[in-house]
mmCIF file of C-alpha atoms in Angstrom:
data_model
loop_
_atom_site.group_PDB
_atom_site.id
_atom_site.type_symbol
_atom_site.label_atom_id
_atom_site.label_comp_id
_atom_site.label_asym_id
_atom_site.label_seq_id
_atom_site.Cartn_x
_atom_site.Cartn_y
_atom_site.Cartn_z
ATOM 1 C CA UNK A 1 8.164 14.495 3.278
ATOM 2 C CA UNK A 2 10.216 11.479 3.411
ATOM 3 C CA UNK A 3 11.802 8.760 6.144
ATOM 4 C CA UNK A 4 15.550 7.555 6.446
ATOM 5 C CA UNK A 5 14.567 4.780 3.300
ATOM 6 C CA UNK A 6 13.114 7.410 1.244
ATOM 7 C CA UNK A 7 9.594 6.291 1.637
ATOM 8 C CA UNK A 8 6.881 8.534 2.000
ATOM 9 C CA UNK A 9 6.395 9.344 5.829
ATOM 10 C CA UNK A 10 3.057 8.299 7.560
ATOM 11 C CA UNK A 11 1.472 8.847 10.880
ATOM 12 C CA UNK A 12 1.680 5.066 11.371
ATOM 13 C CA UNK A 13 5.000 4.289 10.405
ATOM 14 C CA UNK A 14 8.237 5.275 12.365
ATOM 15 C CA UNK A 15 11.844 4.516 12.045
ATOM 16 C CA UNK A 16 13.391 3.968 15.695
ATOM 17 C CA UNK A 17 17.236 3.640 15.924
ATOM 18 C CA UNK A 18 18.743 0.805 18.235
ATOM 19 C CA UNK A 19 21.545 -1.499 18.401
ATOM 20 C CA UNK A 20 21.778 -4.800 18.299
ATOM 21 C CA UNK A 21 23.016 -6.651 21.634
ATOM 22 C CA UNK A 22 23.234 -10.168 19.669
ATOM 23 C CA UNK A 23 24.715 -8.909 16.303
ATOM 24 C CA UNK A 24 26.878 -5.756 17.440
ATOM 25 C CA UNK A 25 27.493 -3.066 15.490
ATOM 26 C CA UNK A 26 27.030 0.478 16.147
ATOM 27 C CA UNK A 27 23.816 2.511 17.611
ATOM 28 C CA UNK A 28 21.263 2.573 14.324
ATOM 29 C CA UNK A 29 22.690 -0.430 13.018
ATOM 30 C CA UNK A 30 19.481 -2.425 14.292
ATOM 31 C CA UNK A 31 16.795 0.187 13.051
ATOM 32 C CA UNK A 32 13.424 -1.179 14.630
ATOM 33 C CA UNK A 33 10.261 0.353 12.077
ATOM 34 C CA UNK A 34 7.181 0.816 14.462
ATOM 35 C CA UNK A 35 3.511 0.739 12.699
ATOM 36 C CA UNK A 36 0.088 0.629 13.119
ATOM 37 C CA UNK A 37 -1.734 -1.327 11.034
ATOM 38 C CA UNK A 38 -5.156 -2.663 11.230
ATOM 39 C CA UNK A 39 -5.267 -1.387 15.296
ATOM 40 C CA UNK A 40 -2.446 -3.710 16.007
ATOM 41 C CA UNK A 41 1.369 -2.185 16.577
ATOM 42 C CA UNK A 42 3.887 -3.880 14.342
ATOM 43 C CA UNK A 43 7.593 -3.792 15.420
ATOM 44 C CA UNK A 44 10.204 -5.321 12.725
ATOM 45 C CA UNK A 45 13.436 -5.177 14.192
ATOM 46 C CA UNK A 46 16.674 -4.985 11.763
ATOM 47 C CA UNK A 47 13.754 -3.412 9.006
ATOM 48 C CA UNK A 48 13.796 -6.839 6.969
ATOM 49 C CA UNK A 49 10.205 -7.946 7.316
ATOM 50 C CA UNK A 50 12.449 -11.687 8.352
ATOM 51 C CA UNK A 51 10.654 -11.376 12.419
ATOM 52 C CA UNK A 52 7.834 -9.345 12.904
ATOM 53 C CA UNK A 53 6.368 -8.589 15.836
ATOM 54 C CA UNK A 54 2.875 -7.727 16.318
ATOM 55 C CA UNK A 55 0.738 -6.393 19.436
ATOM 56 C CA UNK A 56 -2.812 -5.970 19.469
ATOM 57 C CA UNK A 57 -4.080 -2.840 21.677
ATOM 58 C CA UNK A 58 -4.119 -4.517 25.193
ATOM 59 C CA UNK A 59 -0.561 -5.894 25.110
ATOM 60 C CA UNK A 60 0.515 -2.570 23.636
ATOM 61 C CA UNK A 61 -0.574 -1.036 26.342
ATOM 62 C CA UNK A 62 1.219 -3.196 28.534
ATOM 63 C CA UNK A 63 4.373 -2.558 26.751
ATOM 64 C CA UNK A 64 3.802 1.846 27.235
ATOM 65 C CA UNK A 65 2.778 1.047 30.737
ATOM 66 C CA UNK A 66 5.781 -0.535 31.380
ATOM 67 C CA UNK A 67 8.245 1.842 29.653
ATOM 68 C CA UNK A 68 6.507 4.784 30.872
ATOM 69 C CA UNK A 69 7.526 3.090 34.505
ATOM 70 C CA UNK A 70 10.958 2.583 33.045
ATOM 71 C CA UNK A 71 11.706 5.795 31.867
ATOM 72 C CA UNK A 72 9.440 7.721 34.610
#
């Protein structure tokens, strides 16, 4: 089984479609790839490795905490 790039699909690696407020374009233009690596969460938004964000567990949690509020 493959992803979207053609990349064998993990368990720690997801591809999440999004759109980009600051550069436009349409929804999926902004493709965000989620990971785990190491027991952090990685997020790389736009999929370029240029601005990559990383969480260890306890701000993760924050971050489901607060969209699980969000999104009820």
């Amino acid at each position: 089984m493959t992803n979207e790039e053609g990349e064998p699909a993990t368990s720690n690696r997801r591809v999440i479609h999004a759109a980009c407020v600051t550069h436009g374009g349409p929804e999926g233009f902004a493709n965000v790839v989620l990971r785990k690596l190491n027991g952090e969460i990685e997020l790389d938004p736009h999929a370029t490795g240029a601005c990559v964000l990383r969480f260890d567990e306890e701000a993760a949690t924050v971050m489901r905490d607060q969209l699980t509020e969000w999104l009820g």
